[in-house]
Short mmCIF file of C-alpha atoms and ligand atoms in Angstrom, two decimals:
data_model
loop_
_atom_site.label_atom_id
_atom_site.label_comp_id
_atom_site.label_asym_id
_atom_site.label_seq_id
_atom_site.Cartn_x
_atom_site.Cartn_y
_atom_site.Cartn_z
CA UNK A 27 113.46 -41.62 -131.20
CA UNK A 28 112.50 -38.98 -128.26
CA UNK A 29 109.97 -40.28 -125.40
CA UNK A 30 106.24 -40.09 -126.37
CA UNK A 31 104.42 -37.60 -125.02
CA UNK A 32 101.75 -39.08 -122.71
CA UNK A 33 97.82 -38.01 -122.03
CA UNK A 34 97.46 -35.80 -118.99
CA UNK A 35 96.47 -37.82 -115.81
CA UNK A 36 92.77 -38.94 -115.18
CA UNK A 37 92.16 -37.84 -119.19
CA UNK A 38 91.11 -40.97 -120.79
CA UNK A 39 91.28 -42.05 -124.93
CA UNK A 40 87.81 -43.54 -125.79
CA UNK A 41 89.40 -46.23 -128.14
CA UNK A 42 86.90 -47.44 -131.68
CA UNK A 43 86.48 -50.75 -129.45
CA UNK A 44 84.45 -48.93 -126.01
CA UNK A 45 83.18 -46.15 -128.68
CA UNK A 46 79.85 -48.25 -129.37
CA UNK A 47 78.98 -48.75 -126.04
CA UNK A 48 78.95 -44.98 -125.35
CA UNK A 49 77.16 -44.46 -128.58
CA UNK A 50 74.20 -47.13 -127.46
CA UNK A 51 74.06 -45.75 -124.01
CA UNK A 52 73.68 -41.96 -125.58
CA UNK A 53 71.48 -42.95 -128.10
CA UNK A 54 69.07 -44.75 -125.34
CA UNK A 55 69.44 -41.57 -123.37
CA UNK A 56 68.45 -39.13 -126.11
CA UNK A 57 65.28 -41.24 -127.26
CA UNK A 58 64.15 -41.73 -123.18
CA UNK A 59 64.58 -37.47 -122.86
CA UNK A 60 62.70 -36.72 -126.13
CA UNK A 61 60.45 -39.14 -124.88
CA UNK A 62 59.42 -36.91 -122.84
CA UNK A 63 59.79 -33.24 -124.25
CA UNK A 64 63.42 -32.47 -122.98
CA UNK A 65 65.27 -30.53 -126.10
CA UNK A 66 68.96 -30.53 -126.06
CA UNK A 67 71.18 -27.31 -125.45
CA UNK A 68 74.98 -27.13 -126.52
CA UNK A 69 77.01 -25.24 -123.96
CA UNK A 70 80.91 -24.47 -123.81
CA UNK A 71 83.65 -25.97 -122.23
CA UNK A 72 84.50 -22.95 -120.63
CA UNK A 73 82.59 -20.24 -118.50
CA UNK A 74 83.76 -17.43 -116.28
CA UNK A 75 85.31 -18.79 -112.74
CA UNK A 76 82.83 -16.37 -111.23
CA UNK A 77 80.14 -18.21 -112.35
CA UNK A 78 80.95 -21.32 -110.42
CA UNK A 79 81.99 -19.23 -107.64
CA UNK A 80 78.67 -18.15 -107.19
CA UNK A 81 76.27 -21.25 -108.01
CA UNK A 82 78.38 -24.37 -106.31
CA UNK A 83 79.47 -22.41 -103.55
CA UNK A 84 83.21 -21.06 -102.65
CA UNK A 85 83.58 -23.67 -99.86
CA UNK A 86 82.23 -27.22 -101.76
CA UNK A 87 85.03 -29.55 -102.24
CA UNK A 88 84.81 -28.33 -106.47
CA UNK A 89 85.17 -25.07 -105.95
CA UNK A 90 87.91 -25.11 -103.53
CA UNK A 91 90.20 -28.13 -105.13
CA UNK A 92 88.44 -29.27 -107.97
CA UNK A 93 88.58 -26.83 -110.59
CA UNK A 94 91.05 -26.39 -113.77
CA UNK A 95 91.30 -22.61 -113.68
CA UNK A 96 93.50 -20.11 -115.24
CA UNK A 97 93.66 -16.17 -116.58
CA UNK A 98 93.15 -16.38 -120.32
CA UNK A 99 95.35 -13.79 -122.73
CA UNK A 100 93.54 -11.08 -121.12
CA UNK A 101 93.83 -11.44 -117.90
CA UNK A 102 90.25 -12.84 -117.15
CA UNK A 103 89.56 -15.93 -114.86
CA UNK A 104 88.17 -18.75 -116.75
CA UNK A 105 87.31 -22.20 -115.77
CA UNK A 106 87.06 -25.47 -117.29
CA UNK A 107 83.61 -26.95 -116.59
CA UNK A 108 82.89 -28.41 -113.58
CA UNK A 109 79.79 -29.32 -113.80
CA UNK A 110 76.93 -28.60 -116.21
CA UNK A 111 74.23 -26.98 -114.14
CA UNK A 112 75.40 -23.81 -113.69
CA UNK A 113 76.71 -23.05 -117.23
CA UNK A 114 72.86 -23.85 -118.35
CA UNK A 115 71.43 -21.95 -116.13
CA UNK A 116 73.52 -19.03 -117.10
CA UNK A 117 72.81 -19.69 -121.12
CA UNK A 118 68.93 -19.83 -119.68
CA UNK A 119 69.20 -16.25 -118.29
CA UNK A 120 71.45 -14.84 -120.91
CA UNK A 121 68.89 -15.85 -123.99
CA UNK A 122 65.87 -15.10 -122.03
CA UNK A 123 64.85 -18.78 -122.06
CA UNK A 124 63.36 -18.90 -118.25
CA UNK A 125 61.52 -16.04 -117.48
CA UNK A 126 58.04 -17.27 -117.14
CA UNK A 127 58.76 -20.03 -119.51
CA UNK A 128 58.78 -23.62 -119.04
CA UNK A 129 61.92 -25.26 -120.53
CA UNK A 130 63.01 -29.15 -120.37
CA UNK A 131 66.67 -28.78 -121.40
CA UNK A 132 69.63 -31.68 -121.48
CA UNK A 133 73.01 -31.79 -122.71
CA UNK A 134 76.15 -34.40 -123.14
CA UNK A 135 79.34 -33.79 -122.77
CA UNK A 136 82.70 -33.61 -120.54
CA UNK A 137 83.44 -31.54 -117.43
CA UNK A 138 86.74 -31.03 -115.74
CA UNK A 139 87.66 -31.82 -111.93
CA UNK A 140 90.94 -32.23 -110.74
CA UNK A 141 90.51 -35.06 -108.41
CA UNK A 142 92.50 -38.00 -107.70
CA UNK A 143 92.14 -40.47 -110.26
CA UNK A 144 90.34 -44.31 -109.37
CA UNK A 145 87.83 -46.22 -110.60
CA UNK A 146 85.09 -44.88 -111.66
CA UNK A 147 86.45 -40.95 -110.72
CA UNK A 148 88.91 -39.24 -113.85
CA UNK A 149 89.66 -35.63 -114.40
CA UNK A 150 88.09 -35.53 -117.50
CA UNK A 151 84.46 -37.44 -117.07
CA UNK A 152 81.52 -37.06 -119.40
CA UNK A 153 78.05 -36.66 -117.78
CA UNK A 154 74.09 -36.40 -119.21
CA UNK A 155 72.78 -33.49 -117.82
CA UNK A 156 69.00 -32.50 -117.30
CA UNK A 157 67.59 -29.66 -116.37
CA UNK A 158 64.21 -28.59 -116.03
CA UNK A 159 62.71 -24.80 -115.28
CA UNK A 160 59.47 -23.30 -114.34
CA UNK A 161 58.16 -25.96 -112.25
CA UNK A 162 57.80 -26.14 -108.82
CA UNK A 163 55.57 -29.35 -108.07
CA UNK A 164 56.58 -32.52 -106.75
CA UNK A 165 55.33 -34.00 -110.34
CA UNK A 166 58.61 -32.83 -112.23
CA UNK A 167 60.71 -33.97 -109.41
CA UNK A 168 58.86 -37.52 -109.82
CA UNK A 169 59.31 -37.09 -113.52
CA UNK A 170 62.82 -36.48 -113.38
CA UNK A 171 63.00 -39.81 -111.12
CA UNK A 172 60.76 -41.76 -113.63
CA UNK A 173 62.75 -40.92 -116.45
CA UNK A 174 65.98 -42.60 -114.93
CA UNK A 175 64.27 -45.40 -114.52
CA UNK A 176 62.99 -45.85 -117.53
CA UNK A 177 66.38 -45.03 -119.12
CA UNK A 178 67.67 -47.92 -116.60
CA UNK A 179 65.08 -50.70 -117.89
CA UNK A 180 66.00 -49.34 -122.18
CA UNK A 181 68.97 -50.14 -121.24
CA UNK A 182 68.34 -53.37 -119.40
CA UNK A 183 69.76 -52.55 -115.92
CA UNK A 184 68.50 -53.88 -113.08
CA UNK A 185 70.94 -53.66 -109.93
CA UNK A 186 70.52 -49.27 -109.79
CA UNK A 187 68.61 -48.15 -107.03
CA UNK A 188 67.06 -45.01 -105.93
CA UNK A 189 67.86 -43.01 -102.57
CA UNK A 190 66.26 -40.17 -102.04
CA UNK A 191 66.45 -37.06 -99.33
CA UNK A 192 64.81 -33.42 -99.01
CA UNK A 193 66.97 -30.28 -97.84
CA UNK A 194 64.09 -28.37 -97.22
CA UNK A 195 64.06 -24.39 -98.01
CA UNK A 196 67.52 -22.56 -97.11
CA UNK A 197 65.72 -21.02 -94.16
CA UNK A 198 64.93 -24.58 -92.69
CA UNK A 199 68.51 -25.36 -93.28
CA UNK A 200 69.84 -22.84 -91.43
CA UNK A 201 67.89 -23.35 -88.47
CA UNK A 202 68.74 -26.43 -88.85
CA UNK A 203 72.44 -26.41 -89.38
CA UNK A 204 72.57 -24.84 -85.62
CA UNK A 205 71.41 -27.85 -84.34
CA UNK A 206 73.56 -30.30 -85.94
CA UNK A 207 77.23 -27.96 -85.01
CA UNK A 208 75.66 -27.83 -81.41
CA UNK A 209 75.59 -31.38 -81.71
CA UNK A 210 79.13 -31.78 -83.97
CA UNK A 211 80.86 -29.51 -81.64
CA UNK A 212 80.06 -31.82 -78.68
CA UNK A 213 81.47 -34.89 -81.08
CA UNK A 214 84.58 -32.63 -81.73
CA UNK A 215 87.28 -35.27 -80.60
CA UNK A 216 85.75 -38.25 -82.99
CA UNK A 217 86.13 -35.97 -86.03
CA UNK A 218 88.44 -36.38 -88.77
CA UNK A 219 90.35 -33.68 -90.32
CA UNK A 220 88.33 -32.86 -93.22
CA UNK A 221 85.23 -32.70 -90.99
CA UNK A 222 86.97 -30.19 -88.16
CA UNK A 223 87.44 -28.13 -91.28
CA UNK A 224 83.76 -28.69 -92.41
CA UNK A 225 82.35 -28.03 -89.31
CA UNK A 226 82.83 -24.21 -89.63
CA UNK A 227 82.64 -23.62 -93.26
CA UNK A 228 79.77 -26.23 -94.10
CA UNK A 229 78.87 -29.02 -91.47
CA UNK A 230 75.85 -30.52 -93.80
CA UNK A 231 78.69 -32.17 -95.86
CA UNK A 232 80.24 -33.99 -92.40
CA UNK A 233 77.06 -36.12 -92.83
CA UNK A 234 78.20 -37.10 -96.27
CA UNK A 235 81.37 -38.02 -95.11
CA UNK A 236 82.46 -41.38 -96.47
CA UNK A 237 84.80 -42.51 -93.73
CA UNK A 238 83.90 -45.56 -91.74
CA UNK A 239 85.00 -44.21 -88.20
CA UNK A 240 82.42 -41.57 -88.25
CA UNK A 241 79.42 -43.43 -89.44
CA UNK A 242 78.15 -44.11 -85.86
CA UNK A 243 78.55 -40.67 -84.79
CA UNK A 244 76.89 -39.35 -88.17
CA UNK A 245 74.24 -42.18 -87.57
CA UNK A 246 72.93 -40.12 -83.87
CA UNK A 247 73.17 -36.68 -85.35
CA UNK A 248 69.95 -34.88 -85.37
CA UNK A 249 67.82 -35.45 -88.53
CA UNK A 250 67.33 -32.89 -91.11
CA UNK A 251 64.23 -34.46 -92.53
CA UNK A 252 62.72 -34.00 -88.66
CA UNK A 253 63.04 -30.19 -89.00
CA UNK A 254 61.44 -29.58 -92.61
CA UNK A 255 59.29 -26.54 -93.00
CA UNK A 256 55.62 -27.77 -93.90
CA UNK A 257 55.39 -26.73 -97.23
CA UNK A 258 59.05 -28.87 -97.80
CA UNK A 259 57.36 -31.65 -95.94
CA UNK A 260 54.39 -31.84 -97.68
CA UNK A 261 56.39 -30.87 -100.89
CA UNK A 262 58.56 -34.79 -100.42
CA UNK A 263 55.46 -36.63 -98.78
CA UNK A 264 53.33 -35.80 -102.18
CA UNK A 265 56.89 -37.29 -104.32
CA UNK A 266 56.73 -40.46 -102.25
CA UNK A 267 53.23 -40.56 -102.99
CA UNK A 268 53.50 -40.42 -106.58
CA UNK A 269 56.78 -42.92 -106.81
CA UNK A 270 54.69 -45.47 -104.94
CA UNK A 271 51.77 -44.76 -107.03
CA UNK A 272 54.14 -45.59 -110.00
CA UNK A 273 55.47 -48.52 -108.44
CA UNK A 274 58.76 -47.29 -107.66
CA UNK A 275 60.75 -48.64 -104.88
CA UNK A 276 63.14 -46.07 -103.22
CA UNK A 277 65.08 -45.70 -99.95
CA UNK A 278 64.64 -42.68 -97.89
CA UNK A 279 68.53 -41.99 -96.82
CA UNK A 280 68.21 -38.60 -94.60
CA UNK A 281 72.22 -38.11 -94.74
CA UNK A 282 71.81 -37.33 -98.38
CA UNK A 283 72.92 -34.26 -98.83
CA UNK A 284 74.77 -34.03 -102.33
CA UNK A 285 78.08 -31.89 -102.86
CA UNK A 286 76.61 -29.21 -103.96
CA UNK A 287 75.63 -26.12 -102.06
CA UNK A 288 72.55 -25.38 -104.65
CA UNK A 289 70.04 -27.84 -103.71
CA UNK A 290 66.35 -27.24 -102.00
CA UNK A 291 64.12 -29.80 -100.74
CA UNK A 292 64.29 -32.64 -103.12
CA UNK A 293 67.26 -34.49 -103.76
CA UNK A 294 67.99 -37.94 -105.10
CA UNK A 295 70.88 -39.94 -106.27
CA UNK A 296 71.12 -43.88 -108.50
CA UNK A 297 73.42 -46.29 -106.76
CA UNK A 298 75.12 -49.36 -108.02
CA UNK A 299 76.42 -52.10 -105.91
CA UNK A 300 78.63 -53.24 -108.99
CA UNK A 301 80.62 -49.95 -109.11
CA UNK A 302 83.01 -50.09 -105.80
CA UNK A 303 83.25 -47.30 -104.19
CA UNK A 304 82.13 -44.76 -106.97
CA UNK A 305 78.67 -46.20 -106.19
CA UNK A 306 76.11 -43.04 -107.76
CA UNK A 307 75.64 -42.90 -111.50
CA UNK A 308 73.00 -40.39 -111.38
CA UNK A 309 72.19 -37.62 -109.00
CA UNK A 310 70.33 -35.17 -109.01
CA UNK A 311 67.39 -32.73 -107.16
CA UNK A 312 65.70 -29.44 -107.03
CA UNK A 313 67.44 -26.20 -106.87
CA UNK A 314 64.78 -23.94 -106.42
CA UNK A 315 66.72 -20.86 -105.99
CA UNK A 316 70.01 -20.97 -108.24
CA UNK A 317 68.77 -18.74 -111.04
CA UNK A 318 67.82 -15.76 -108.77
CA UNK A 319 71.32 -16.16 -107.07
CA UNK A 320 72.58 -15.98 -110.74
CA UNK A 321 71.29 -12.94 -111.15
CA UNK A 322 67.54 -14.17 -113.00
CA UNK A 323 64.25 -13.85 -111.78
CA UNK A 324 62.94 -16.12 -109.33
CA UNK A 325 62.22 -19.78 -110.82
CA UNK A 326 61.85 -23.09 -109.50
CA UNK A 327 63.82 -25.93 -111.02
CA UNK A 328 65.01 -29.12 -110.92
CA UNK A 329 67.62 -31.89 -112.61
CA UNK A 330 70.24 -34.30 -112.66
CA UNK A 331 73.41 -35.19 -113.95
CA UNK A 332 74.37 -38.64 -115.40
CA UNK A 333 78.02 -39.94 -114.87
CA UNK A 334 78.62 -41.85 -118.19
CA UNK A 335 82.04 -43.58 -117.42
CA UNK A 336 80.00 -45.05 -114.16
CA UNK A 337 76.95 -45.75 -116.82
CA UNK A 338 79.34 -47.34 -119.64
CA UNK A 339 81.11 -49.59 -116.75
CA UNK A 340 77.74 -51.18 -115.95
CA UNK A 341 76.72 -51.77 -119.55
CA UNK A 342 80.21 -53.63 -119.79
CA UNK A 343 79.87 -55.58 -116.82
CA UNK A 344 76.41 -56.60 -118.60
CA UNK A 345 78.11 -58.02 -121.17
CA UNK A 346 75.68 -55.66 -123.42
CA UNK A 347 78.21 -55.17 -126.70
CA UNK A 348 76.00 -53.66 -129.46
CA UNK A 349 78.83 -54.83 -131.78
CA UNK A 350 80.66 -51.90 -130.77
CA UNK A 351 80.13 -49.80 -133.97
CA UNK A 352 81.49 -52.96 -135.93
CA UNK A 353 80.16 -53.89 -139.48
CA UNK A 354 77.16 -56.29 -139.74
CA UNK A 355 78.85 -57.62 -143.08
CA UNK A 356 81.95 -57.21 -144.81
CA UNK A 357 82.22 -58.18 -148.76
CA UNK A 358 84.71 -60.63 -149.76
CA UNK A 359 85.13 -59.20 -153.33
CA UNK A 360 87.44 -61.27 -155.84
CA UNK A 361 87.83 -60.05 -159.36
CA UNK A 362 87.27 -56.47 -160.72
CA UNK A 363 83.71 -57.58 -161.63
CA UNK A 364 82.74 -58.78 -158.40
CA UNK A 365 84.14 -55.43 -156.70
CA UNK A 366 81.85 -53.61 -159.16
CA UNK A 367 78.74 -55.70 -158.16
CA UNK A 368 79.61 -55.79 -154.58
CA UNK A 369 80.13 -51.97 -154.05
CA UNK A 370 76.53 -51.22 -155.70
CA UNK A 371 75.85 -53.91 -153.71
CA UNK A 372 76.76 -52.90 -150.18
CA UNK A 373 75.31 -49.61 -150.89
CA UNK A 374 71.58 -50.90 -151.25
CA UNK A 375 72.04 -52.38 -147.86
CA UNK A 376 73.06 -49.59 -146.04
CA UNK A 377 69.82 -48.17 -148.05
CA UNK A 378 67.90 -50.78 -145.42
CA UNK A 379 70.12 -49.98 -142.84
CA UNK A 380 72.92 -52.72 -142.92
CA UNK A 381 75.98 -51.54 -141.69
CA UNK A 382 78.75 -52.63 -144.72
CA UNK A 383 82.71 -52.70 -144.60
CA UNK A 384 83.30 -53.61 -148.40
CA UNK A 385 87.01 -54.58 -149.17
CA UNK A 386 88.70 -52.04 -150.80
CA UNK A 387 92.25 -53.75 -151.11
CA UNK A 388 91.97 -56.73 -152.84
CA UNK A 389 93.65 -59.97 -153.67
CA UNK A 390 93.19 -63.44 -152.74
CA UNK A 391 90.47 -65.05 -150.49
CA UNK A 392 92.58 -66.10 -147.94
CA UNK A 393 93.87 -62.53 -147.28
CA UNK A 394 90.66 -60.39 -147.81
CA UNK A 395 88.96 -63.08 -145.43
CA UNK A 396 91.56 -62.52 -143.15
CA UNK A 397 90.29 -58.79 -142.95
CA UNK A 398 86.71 -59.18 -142.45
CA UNK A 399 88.01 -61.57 -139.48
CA UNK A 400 90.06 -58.27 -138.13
CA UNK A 401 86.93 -56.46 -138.99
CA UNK A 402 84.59 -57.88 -136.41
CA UNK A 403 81.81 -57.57 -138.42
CA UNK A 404 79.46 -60.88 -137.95
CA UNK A 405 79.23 -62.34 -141.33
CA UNK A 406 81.30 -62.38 -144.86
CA UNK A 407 79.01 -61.92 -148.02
CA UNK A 408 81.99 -63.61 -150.98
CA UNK A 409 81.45 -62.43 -154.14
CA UNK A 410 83.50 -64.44 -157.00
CA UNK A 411 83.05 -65.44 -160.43
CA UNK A 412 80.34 -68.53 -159.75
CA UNK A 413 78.50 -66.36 -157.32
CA UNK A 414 78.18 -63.18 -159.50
CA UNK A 415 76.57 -65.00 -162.69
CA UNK A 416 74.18 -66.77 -160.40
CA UNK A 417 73.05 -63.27 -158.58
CA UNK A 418 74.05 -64.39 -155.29
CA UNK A 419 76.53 -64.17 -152.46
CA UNK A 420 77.64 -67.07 -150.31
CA UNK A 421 76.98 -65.91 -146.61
CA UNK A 422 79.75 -66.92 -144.03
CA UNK A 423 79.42 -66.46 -140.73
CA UNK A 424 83.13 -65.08 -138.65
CA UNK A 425 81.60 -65.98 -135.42
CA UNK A 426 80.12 -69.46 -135.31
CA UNK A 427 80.72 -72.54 -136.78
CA UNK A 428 77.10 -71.93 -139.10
CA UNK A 429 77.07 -73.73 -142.23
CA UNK A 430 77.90 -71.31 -144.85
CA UNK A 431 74.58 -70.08 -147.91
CA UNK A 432 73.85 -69.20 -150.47
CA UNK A 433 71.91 -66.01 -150.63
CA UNK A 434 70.06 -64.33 -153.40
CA UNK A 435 70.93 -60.60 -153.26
CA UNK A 436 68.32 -59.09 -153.02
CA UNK A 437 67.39 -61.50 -150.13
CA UNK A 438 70.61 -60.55 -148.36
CA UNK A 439 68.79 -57.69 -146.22
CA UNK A 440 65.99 -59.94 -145.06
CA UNK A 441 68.25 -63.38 -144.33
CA UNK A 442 70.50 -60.93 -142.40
CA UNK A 443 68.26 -59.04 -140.26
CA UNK A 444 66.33 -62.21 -139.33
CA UNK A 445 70.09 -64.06 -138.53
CA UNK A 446 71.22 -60.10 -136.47
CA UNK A 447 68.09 -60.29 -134.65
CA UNK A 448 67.54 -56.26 -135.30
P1 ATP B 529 80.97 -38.08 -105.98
O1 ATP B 529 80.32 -38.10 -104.64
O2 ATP B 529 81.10 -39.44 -106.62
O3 ATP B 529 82.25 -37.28 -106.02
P2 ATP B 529 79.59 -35.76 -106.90
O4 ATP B 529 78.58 -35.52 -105.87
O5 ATP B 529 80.83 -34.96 -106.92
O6 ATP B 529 79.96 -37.31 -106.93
P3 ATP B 529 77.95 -34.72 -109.06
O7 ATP B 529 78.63 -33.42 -109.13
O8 ATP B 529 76.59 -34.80 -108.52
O9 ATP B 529 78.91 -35.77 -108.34
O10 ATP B 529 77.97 -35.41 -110.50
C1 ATP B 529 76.94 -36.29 -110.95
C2 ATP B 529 77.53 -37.60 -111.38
O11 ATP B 529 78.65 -37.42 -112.23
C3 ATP B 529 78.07 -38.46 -110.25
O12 ATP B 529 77.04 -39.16 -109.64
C4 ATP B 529 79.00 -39.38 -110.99
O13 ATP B 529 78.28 -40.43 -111.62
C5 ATP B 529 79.58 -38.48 -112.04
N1 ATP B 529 80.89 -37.95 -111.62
C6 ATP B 529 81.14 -36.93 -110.76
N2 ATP B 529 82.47 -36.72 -110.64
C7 ATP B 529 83.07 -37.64 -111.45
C8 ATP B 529 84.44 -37.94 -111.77
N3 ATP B 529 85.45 -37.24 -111.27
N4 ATP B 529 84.68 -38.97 -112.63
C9 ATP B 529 83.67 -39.67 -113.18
N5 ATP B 529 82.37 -39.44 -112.90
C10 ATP B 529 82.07 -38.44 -112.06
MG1 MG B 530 82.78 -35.26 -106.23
#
């Protein structure tokens, strides 16, 4: 036998057993968005290497180490998505979806970064991405927020909490990233190695920096959120406004400053203390002028992206197992005329919207009750000789010790829905 060929590093299987926690989580997601107005959009996998290049910024950590890219057949530069942002603003522009429109747009699905695999960070992840055009008032920013949390209490989590920052206009930034090298360069011997090279090429990231020597340092630097512009200041003070008018508890965390070289004034991100170190599941803010600098006209938007592997490991840790895409029911069918009954059978209750596993192989008890154990599905419906002149099935449960029933068929939907709880 020759060695098995193995998965590529940081590219994980989704396996039938994790599958139904994705599904619940996307499902959630999808009725919270429609909820309200968001329509999804269906992107590729791959866009022009340009086209990052131009919207994340040539010297972000993506762009310069991150991305799978390579020259296609003819020659052209192509790139595995990064990141879902600047592929939708590109479809927006291309199929004349912006320009004075107002679109709320989302999409699932994976994007590509070559970074070193841990917990919670792979090279193949799979986000939720939102994105939301033509509005430039704090009130989409606030809906944006409101909308995670509301996805957060579907799906029953309580530990995610909201930090939230402004970057002001690019103008504001600039002035202000004078002030904070004047101030870095006088710091120069307490910085690492990743922030001497930051310094020059962007120095707004040093305050991002995750390493525990420098958080004093990064602590006394001079405050972005101290040097807004008014209309960026008045801009975050009327979002605070409407998230405590909502009832929405957030920490203000000026060294927020997100990866990303796109963002204006708002930005946000969702932390978990259950994660380790991969604390954000959701991030997000406005990028006010991305779709100019991809060649568009001028339009304010806004968004977030959604990590699900950080979302799914929560749900785990919850313990939340929508019986992971598992039958309710699986029919313990003995003798060609029960198989006939139970067939017709299993097919009016997925007419009510039971989910069925019928046996399809046969022979004795012991062994087809052996497969609705394997199943996982939550009860056995038997079907024999006694139980198909009578019109019933008897009703096992494979999880507890439940006295087994007898159940008239066309009961079965009602007795099980009131026993699943759904
Ligand atoms: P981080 O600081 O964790 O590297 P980021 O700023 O690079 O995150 P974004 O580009 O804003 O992340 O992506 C949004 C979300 O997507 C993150 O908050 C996270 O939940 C998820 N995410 C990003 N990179 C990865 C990855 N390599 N593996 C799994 N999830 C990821
Ligand atoms: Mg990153």
């Amino acid at each position: 036998m020759s060695r098995a060929i193995q998965a590529v590093r940081g590219m994980n299987d989704l396996l039938p057993d994790s599958v139904g926690l994705w599904q619940h989580a996307e499902r959630c997601a999808a009725e919270v968005l429609q909820a309200y107005g968001y329509r999804e959009i269906r992107l590729p996998l791959l866009e022009k290497t340009d086209l990052y290049v131009r919207s994340i910024g040539q010297v972000t950590d993506i762009v310069e180490k991150e991305m799978y890219t390579f020259e296609d057949r003819n020659g052209e530069s192509l790139s595995l998505r990064p990141e879902g942002t600047a592929g939708c603003v590109r479809a927006g522009i291309e199929n004349g979806l912006l320009h004075n429109q107002i679109q709320r747009l989302w999409y699932a699905g994976a994007m590509f970064r070559h970074e070193r695999p841990q917990r919670g960070r792979y090279r193949q992840f799979h986000q939720i991405g939102v994105e939301a055009f033509g509005m430039p008032a704090p009130e989409l920013d606030a809906e944006l927020i409101l909308m995670g949390a509301r996805l957060w209490r579907k799906l029953g989590l309580h530990g995610v909490s909201l930090q939230l920052n402004s970057l002001g206009t690019p103008a504001c930034r600039a002035d202000y990233r004078k002030l904070l090298v004047d101030y870095l360069e006088g710091q120069r011997a307490a910085l690492d190695e990743d922030s001497l090279r930051r310094l020059e090429s962007n120095p707004l990231r040093i305050l991002d920096s995750k390493n525990p020597a420098l958080q004093g340092m990064i602590e006394r630097a001079p405050s972005l959120l101290d040097h807004l512009d008014a209309e960026s200041a008045a801009h975050f003070g009327r979002l605070r406004s409407l998230l405590d008018d909502a009832g929405l508890a957030y920490k203000v965390n000026p060294r927020l400053v997100r990866g990303l070289d796109y963002y204006t004034r708002t930005v946000f991100e969702w932390v978990s203390g259950d994660l380790g170190a991969q604390a954000t599941v959701c991030a997000g803010g406005r990028y006010d002028g991305l779709v100019e600098q991809l060649g568009g006209r001028p339009t304010p938007a806004a968004g977030f992206a959604l990590g699900m592997e950080r979302l799914v490991e929560l749900l785990a840790q919850r313990g939340s197992q929508p019986h992971g895409g598992r039958p309710w029911l699986y029919m313990v069918l003995i003798g060609e005329p029960a198989q006939r009954r139970g067939v017709l059978l299993a097919e009016r209750l997925r007419d009510d919207g039971i989910t069925v596993e019928c046996d399809a192989v046969g022979g004795s008890l012991k062994s087809q009750m052996r497969r609705a154990d394997r199943s996982g599905a939550a009860y056995a419906a038997l079907i024999g000789d006694a139980e198909l002149s009578a019109g019933l099935v008897s009703l096992k449960s494979l999880r507890s010790e439940e006295a087994q029933e007898q159940v008239p068929d066309d009961r079965l939907t009602q007795v099980l829905r009131q026993k699943l709880a759904c």
